[in-house]
XYZ file of C-alpha atoms in Angstrom:
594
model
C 92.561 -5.833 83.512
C 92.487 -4.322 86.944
C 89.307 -2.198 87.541
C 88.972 2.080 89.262
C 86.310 1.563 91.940
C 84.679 5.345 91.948
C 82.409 6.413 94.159
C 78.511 5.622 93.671
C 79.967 4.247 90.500
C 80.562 1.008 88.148
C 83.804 -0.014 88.064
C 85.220 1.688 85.625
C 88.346 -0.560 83.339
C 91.118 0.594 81.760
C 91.129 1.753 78.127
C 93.716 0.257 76.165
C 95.000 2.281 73.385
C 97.161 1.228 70.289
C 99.127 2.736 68.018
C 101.300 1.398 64.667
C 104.820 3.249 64.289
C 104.537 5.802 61.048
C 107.647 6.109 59.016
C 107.723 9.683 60.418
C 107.597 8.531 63.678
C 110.404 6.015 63.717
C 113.443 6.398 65.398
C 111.987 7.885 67.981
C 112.211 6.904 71.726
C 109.321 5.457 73.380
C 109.195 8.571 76.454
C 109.252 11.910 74.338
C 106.597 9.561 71.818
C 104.022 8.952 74.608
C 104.461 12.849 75.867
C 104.010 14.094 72.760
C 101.278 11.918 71.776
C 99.418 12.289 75.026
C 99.669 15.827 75.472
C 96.255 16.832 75.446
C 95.239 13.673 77.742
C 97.981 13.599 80.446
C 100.384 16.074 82.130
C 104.049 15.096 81.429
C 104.150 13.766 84.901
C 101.414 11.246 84.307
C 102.364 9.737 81.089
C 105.678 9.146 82.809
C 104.338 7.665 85.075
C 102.568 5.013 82.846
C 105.870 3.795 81.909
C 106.950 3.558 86.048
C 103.462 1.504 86.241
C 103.985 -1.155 83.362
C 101.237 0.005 81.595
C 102.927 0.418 78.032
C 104.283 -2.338 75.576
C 105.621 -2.572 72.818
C 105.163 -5.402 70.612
C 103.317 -7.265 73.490
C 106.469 -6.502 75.467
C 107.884 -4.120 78.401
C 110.734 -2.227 77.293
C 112.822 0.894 78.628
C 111.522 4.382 78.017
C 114.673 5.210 76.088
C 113.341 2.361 73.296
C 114.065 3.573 69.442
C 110.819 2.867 67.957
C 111.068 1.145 64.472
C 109.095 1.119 61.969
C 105.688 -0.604 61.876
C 105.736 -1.184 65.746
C 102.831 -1.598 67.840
C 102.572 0.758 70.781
C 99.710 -0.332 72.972
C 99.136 2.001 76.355
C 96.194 1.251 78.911
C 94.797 4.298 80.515
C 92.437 4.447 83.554
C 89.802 7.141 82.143
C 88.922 8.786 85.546
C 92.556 9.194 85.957
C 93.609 10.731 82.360
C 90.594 13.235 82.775
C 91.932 14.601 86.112
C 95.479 14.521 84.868
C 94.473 16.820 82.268
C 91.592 19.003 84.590
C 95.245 19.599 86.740
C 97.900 21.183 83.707
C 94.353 24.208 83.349
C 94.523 27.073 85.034
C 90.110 27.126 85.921
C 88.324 27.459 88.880
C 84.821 26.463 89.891
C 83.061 29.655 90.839
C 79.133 28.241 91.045
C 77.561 25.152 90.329
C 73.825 24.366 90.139
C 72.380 21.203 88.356
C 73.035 21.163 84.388
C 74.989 24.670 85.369
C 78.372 25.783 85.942
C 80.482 29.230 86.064
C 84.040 28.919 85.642
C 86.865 31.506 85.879
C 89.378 30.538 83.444
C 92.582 32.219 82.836
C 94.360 33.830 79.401
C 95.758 31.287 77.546
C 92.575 28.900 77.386
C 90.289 28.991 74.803
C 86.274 28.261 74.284
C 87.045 24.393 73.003
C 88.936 23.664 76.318
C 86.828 25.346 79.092
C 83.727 23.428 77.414
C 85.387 20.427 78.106
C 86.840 21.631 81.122
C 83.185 22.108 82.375
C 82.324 18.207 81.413
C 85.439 17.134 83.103
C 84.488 18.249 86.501
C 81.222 16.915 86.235
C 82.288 13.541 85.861
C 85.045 13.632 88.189
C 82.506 14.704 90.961
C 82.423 12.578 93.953
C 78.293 11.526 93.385
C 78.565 11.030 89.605
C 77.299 8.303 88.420
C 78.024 6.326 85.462
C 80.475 5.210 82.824
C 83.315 7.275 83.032
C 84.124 8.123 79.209
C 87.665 8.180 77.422
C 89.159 11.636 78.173
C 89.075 12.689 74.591
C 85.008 11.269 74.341
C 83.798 13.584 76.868
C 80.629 15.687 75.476
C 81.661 19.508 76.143
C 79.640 21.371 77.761
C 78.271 24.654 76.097
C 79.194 28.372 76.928
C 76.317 30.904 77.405
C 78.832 33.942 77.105
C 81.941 34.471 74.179
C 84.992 33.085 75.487
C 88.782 35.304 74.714
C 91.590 32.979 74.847
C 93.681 36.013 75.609
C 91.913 37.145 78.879
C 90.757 36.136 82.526
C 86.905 36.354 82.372
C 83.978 34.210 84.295
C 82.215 31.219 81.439
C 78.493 30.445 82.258
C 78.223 26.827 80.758
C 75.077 24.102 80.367
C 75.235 20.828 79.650
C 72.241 21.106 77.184
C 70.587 23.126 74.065
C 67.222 23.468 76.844
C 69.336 25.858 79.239
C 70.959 27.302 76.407
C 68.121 28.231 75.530
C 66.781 29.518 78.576
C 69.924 31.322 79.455
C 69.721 33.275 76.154
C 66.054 34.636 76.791
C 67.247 36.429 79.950
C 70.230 37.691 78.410
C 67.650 38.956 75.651
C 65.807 40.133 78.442
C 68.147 41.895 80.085
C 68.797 39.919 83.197
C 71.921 38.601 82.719
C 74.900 41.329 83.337
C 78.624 40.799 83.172
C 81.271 43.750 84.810
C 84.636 43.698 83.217
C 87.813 46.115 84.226
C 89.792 47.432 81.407
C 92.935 49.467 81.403
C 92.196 52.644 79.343
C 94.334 55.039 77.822
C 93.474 58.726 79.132
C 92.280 60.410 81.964
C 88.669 59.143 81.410
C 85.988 61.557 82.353
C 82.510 59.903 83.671
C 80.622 62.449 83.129
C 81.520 61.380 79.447
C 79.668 58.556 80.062
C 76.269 60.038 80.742
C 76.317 62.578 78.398
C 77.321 60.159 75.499
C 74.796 58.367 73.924
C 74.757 56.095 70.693
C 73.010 58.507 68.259
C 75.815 61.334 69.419
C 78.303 58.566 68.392
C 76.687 57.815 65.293
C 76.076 61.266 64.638
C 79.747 63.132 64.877
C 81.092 59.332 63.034
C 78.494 60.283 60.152
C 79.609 63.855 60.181
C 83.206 63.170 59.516
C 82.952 60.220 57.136
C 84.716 62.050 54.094
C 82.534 59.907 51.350
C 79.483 60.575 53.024
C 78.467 57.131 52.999
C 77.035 55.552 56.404
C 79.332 54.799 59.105
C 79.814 51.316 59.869
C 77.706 51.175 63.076
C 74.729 48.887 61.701
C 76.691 46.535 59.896
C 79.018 46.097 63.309
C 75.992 45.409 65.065
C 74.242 43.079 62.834
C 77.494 41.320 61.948
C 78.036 40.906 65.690
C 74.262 40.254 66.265
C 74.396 42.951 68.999
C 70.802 45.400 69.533
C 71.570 48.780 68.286
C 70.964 50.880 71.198
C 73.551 48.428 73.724
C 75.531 51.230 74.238
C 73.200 53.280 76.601
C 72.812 50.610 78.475
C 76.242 50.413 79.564
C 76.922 51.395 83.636
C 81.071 52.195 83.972
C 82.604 54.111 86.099
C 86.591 54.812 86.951
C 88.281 53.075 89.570
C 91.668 54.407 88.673
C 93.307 56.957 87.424
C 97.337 56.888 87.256
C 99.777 59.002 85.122
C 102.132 57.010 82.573
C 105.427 57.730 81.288
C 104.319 56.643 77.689
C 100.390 57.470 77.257
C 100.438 60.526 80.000
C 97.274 58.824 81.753
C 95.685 55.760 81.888
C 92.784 54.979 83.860
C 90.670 51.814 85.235
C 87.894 51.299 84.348
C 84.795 48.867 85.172
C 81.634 48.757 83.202
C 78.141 46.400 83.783
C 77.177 44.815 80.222
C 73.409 43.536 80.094
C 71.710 42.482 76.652
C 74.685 40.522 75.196
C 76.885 37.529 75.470
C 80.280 39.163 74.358
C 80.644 42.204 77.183
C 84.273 41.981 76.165
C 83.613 43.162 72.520
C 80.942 45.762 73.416
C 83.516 47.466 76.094
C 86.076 47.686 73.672
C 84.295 48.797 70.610
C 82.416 51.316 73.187
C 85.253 52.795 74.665
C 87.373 53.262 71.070
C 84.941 55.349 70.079
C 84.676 57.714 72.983
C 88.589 58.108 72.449
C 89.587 56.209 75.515
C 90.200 52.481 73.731
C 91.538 49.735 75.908
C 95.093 48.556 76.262
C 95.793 45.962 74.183
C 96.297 44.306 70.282
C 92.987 43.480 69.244
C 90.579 45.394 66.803
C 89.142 47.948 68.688
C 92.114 48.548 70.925
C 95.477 50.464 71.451
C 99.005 49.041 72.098
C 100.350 50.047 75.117
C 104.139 50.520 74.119
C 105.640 49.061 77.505
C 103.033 45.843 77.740
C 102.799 45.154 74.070
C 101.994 40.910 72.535
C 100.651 40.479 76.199
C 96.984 40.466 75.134
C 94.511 43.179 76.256
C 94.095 44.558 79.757
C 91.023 43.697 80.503
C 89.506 40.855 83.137
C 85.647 39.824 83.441
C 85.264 39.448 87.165
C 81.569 39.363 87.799
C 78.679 37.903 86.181
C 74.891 38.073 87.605
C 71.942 36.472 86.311
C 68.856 34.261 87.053
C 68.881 30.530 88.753
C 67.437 27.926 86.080
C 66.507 26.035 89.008
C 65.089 28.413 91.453
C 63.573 31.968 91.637
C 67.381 33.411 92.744
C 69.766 35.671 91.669
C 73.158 34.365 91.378
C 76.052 36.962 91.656
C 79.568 35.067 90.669
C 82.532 37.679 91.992
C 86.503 37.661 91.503
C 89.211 39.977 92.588
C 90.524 42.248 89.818
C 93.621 40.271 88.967
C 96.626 41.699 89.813
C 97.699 41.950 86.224
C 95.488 45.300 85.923
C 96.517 47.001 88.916
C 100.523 45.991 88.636
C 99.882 47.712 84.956
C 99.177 50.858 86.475
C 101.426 50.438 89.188
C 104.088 50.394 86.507
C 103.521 53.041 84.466
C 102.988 55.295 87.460
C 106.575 54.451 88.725
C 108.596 55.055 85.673
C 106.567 58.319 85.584
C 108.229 59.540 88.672
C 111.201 58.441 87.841
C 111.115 60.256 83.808
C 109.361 63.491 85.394
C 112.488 64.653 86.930
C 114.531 63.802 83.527
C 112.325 65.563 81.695
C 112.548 68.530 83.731
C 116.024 68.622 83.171
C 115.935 67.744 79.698
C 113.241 70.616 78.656
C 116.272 73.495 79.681
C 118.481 71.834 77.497
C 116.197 73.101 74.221
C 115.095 77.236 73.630
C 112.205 77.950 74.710
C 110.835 78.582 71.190
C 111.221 74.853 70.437
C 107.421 73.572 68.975
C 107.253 70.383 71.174
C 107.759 72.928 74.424
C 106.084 76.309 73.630
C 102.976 76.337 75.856
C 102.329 78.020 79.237
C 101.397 75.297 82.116
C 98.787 75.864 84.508
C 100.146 75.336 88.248
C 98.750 71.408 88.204
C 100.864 70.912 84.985
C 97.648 71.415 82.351
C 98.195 73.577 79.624
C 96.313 76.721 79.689
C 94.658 76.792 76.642
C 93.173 72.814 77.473
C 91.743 74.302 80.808
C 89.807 77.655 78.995
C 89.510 75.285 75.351
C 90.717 78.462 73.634
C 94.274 79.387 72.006
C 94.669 82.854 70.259
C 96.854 81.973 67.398
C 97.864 84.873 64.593
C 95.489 87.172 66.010
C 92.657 85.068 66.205
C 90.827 82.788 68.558
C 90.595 78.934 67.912
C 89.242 76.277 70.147
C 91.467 73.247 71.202
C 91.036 70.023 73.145
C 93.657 67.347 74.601
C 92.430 66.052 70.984
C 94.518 68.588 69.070
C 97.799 70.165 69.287
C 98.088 73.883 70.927
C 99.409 75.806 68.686
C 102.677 77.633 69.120
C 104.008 80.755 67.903
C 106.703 79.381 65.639
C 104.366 77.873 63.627
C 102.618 81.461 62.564
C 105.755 81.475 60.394
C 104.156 78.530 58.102
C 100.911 80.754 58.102
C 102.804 83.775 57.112
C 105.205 81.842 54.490
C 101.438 80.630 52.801
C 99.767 83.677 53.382
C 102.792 85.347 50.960
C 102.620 82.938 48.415
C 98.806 83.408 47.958
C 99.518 87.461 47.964
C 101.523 86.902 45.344
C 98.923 85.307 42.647
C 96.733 87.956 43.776
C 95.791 88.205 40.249
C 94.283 84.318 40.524
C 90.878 84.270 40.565
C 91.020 81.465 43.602
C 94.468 79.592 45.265
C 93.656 76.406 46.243
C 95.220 75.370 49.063
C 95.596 72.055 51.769
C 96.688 71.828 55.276
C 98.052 68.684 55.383
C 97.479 67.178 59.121
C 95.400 70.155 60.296
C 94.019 69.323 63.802
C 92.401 71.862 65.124
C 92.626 73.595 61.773
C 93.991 77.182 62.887
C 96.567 77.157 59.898
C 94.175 76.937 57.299
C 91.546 79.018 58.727
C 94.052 81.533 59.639
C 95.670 81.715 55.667
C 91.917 82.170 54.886
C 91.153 84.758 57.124
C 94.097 86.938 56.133
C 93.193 86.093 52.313
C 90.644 87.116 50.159
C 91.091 84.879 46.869
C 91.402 81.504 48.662
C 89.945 78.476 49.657
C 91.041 75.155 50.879
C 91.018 71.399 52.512
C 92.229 70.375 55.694
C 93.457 66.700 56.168
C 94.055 64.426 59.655
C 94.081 61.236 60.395
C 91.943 61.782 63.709
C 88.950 61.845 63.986
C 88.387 63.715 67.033
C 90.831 66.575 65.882
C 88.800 67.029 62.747
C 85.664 67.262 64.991
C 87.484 70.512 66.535
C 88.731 71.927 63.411
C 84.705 71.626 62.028
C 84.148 73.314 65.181
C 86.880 76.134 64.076
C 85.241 76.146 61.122
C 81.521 77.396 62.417
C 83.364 79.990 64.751
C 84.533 81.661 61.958
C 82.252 81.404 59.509
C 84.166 79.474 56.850
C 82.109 76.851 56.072
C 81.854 77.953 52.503
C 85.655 78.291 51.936
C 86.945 75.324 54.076
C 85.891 71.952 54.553
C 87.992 69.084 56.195
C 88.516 64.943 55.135
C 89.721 62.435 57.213
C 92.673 60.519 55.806
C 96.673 60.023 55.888
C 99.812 61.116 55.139
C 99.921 57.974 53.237
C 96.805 57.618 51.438
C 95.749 61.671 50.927
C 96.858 61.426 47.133
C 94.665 58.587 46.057
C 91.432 59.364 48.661
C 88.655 60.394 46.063
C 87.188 63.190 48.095
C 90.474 64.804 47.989
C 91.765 64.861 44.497
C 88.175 66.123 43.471
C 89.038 69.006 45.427
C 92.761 69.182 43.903
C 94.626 70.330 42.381
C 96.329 72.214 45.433
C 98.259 75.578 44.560
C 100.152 75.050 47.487
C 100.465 72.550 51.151
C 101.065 73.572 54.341
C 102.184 70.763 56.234
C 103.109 70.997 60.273
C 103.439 66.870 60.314
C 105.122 65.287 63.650
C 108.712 65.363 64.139
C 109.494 65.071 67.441
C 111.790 61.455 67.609
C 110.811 58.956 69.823
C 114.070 59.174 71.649
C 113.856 62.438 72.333
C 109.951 62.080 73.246
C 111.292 59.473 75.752
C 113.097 62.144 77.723
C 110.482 64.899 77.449
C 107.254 62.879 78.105
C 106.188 65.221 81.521
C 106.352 68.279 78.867
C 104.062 66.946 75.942
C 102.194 64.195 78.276
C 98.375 66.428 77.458
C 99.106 66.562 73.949
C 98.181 63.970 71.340
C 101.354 61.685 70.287
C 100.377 60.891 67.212
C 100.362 64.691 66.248
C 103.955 65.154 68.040
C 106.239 61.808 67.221
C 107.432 60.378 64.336
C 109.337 57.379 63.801
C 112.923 57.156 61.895
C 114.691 60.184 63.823
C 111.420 62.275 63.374
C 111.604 62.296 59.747
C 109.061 59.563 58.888
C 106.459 61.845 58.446
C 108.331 63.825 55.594
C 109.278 60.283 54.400
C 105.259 59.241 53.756
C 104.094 63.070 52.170
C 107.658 62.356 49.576
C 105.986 59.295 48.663
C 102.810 59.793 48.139
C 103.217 62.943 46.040
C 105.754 60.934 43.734
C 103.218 60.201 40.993
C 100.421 62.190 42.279
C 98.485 64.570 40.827
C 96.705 66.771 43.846
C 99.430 69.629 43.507
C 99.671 72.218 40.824
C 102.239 72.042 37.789
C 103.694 74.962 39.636
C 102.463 74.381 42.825
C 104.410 74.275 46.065
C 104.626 72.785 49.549
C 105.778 74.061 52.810
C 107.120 71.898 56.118
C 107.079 73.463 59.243
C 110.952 71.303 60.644
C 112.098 71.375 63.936
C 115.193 72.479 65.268
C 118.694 71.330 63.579
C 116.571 69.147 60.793
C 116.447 71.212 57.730
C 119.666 68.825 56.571
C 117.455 65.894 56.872
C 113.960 67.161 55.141
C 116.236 68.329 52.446
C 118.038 65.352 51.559
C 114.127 63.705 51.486
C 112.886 66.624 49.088
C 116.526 65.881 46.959
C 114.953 65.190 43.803
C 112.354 68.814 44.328
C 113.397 71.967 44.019
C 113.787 74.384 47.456
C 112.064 77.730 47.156
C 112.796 79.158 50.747
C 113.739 79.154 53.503
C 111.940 81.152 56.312
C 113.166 81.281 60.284
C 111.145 82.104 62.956
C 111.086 85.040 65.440
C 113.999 83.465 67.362
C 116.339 83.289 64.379
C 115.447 79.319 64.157
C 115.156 77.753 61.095
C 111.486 76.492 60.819
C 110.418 76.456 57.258
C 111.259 74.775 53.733
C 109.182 75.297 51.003
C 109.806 73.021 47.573
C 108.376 73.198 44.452
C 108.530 69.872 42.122
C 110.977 70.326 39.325
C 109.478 71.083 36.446
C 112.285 69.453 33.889
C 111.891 66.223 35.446
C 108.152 66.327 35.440
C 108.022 67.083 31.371
């Protein structure tokens, strides 16, 4: 066989490989058979070639690509090694960023994962110019190991060693600190740094503990063990914001970049640190939050920068990249289709009264609503705190406090009325029924964490701690969550659940952009919400025999929520100041139910 004279090297032969026809196999022709079976050795382009070059038989023989293979025949292929490994080192997308001896940092980009850049790392080091020695089969090459986590779905920086020693050694100064790896994320929200500093871990731990409705321990420690992480990484973290831009879909999102020391998976940290200040990263991993115009296109995040000690000399190394474009075109985006929705929505919002729930709130002159600027709404004569977290509440929906705040006069004789305000944010319906009651008590219910923290808030101000307390759950699961049907059953629901459509959010995104979407849009028309409370009170027990519930319904929908609540009976109907419809109140029907 001919012989590949490298450099400083033996000469190296060519490997002949051999392979018998399968029954699955036959009737194939010899070129799609060699691409296929040589895809993760050659590049299309070279495994043609070995067909231009003679170097494939078949039965001892040179035949045509287009050859049916039969059954049982012998395929034999000679590949020069050097030449298969660089063939394959040219179909990845990685880059050599910094190279010392038994040390290499790569930039690889989404789409490769940890088994491939390992060998990526021992491909370049034999296919140096100085190497010397046998030049092993592509698919023999010992891989190389990675110091840091590798994502298959993003563009980060890989510190790899050829050996356990500078593992090893590589891992005690990530222990101690002096290995640090920067990532940029794309962010939903208008991040604040200051919430940075004044966020630590135990103020994490604490509100998580705070709202857990079982009152069992968050899931903090086992997170960290599981994910062998040191408690306290969190206040180590350095970020800061880059970017801020509006967006059609999310109202803000920002970019962000963040320093990581005293771990080898920065990506993980970042996003698990960022979910729970409320600002999680774009993307469709745990931890994260689909952005709806980039969604199945991984998460928007890139580790550009790595810095830690030389293994061979008393240095620092600092490994840089540019922030790919990906992140900023992202932004870019979701800026532009803001300006072009913002005038839409302008002209949309006249098209609906003014008493319409998605749109009644007064705007400061930069577009912030008044109440998020002071953090206090007077609603039914008294004054509740509210955040971007929760919903402002709106005049029409007194009219669901005053339809409760009725049917609780009414059993005045009843030593207590029970009663649940079902998706309560910042909690002002409840705590208003109770402050205009004397004989009642209740539970409010949300899915959000950070709402609930408001309404506990509420709560304090007012003094109702002993008549109100508030569980974190769904629309779905409320009716089977233990805490909740221990406090059941419920003389009556108040419910003010989203029902703004997503089509109609589309054209009014400039109007609700501050406010929290998941409290605002519903899926299926608007009605989904209505859909998921029908459901789950089918067999349920947490309302009364005779108890009822109330929906706060938007504009022109009563037709809809009825024909959901067909098999209930309707109780009222109650419009708003403006003459609007806003209220249906139902009440299970009691034939059925015996």
């Amino acid at each position: 066989m001919p012989n590949v004279q490298l450099d400083g090297a033996e000469p190296q032969p060519l490997a002949a490989k051999q392979y018998t026809i399968s029954s699955e196999e036959a009737g194939q022709k010899l070129r799609p058979f060699l691409i296929h079976t040589f895809h993760n050795v050659l590049v299309r382009a070279d495994t043609i070639a070995l067909l231009r070059q003679k170097r494939v038989r078949v039965n001892d023989q040179i035949v045509l690509d287009t050859h049916v293979l039969q059954l049982g025949d012998r395929v034999q292929v000679n590949i020069d090694a050097l030449h298969s490994i660089k063939s394959r080192l040219r179909g990845l997308e990685v880059e050599v960023k910094y190279t010392e001896p038994g040390l290499v940092v790569l930039s690889k980009a989404p789409g490769i994962n940890k088994r491939t850049v390992e060998w990526a790392a021992a491909a370049i080091e034999v296919t140096r110019d100085k190497y010397e020695g046998v030049v092993p089969e592509c698919d023999a090459l010992v891989p190389w190991i990675a110091v840091n986590e590798v994502e298959k779905g993003m563009r980060m920086l890989v510190i790899l060693v050829n050996s356990g020693e500078r593992q090893t050694a590589m891992l005690e100064h990530v222990d101690g600190g002096r290995v640090i790896f920067t990532i940029f994320a794309v962010c939903h929200g208008k991040v604040d740094e200051n919430v940075f500093a004044q966020t630590s871990m135990a103020d994490l731990a604490k509100q998580t503990h705070e709202l857990t409705i079982d009152n069992t321990s968050p899931d903090y420690g086992l997170w960290f063990k599981y994910n062998h992480l040191r408690p306290d990484i969190f206040d180590f973290i350095s970020a800061q914001v880059t970017l801020v831009t509006q967006s059609s879909t999310v109202g803000h999102l920002s970019l962000v970049q963040a320093a990581i020391p005293y771990t080898t998976s920065p990506s993980l940290v970042l996003r698990r640190f960022m979910f729970e200040l409320d600002y999680p990263i774009a993307g469709s991993q745990n931890h994260t939050r689909p952005l709806t115009n980039h969604k199945d296109k991984g998460t928007l995040q890139a580790f550009v920068r790595a810095e830690f000690p030389s293994l061979v000399s008393n240095n620092i190394v600092v490994v840089r990249e540019d922030v790919p474009p990906k992140l900023l075109n992202v932004c870019a985006r979701e800026a532009k289709f803001f300006d072009r929705r913002k005038e839409q929505a302008r002209v949309e919002m006249e098209k609906f009264s003014a008493s319409d729930s998605a749109l009644d709130m007064d705007l400061t002159k930069g577009g912030v609503p008044a109440a998020y600027v002071s953090g206090r709404k007077e609603f039914c004569e008294f004054v509740f705190h509210v955040t971007p977290d929760t919903l402002i509440p709106r005049p029409s929906t007194e009219t669901l406090v005053d339809t409760t705040v009725e049917f609780v006069n009414k059993r005045s004789d009843c030593e207590t009325i029970n009663i649940m305000d079902l998706g309560t944010g910042s909690g002002c319906i409840l705590l208003s029924v109770l402050l205009r009651t004397a004989n009642s008590r209740g539970v409010g219910i949300d899915i959000s964490i950070p709402a609930l923290s408001v309404a506990l808030s509420n709560n304090n101000l007012h003094k109702l701690t002993h008549r109100a307390e508030f569980v974190h759950a769904s629309f779905e699961t409320f009716t089977v969550d233990p805490h909740v049907v221990s406090c059941g059953p419920f003389d009556f629901i108040a419910c003010n659940p989203p029902y703004v459509s997503a089509t109609r959010a589309s054209r009014m995104r400039a109007s609700m952009e501050n406010e929290p979407m998941l409290a605002l849009v519903a899926d299926n028309g608007g009605y989904q919400a209505y859909r998921d409370i029908h459901t789950a009170l089918a067999d349920a027990c947490v309302l009364a025999r005779d108890g009822c519930i109330a929906f706060e319904i938007g504009k022109g929908m009563e037709n809809g929520v009825r024909s959901i609540f067909g098999d209930w009976v309707e109780v009222n109907a109650v419009r708003d100041s403006q003459g609007v419809l806003r209220v249906l109140v139902f009440r299970k029907d009691l034939q059925e139910t015996s």
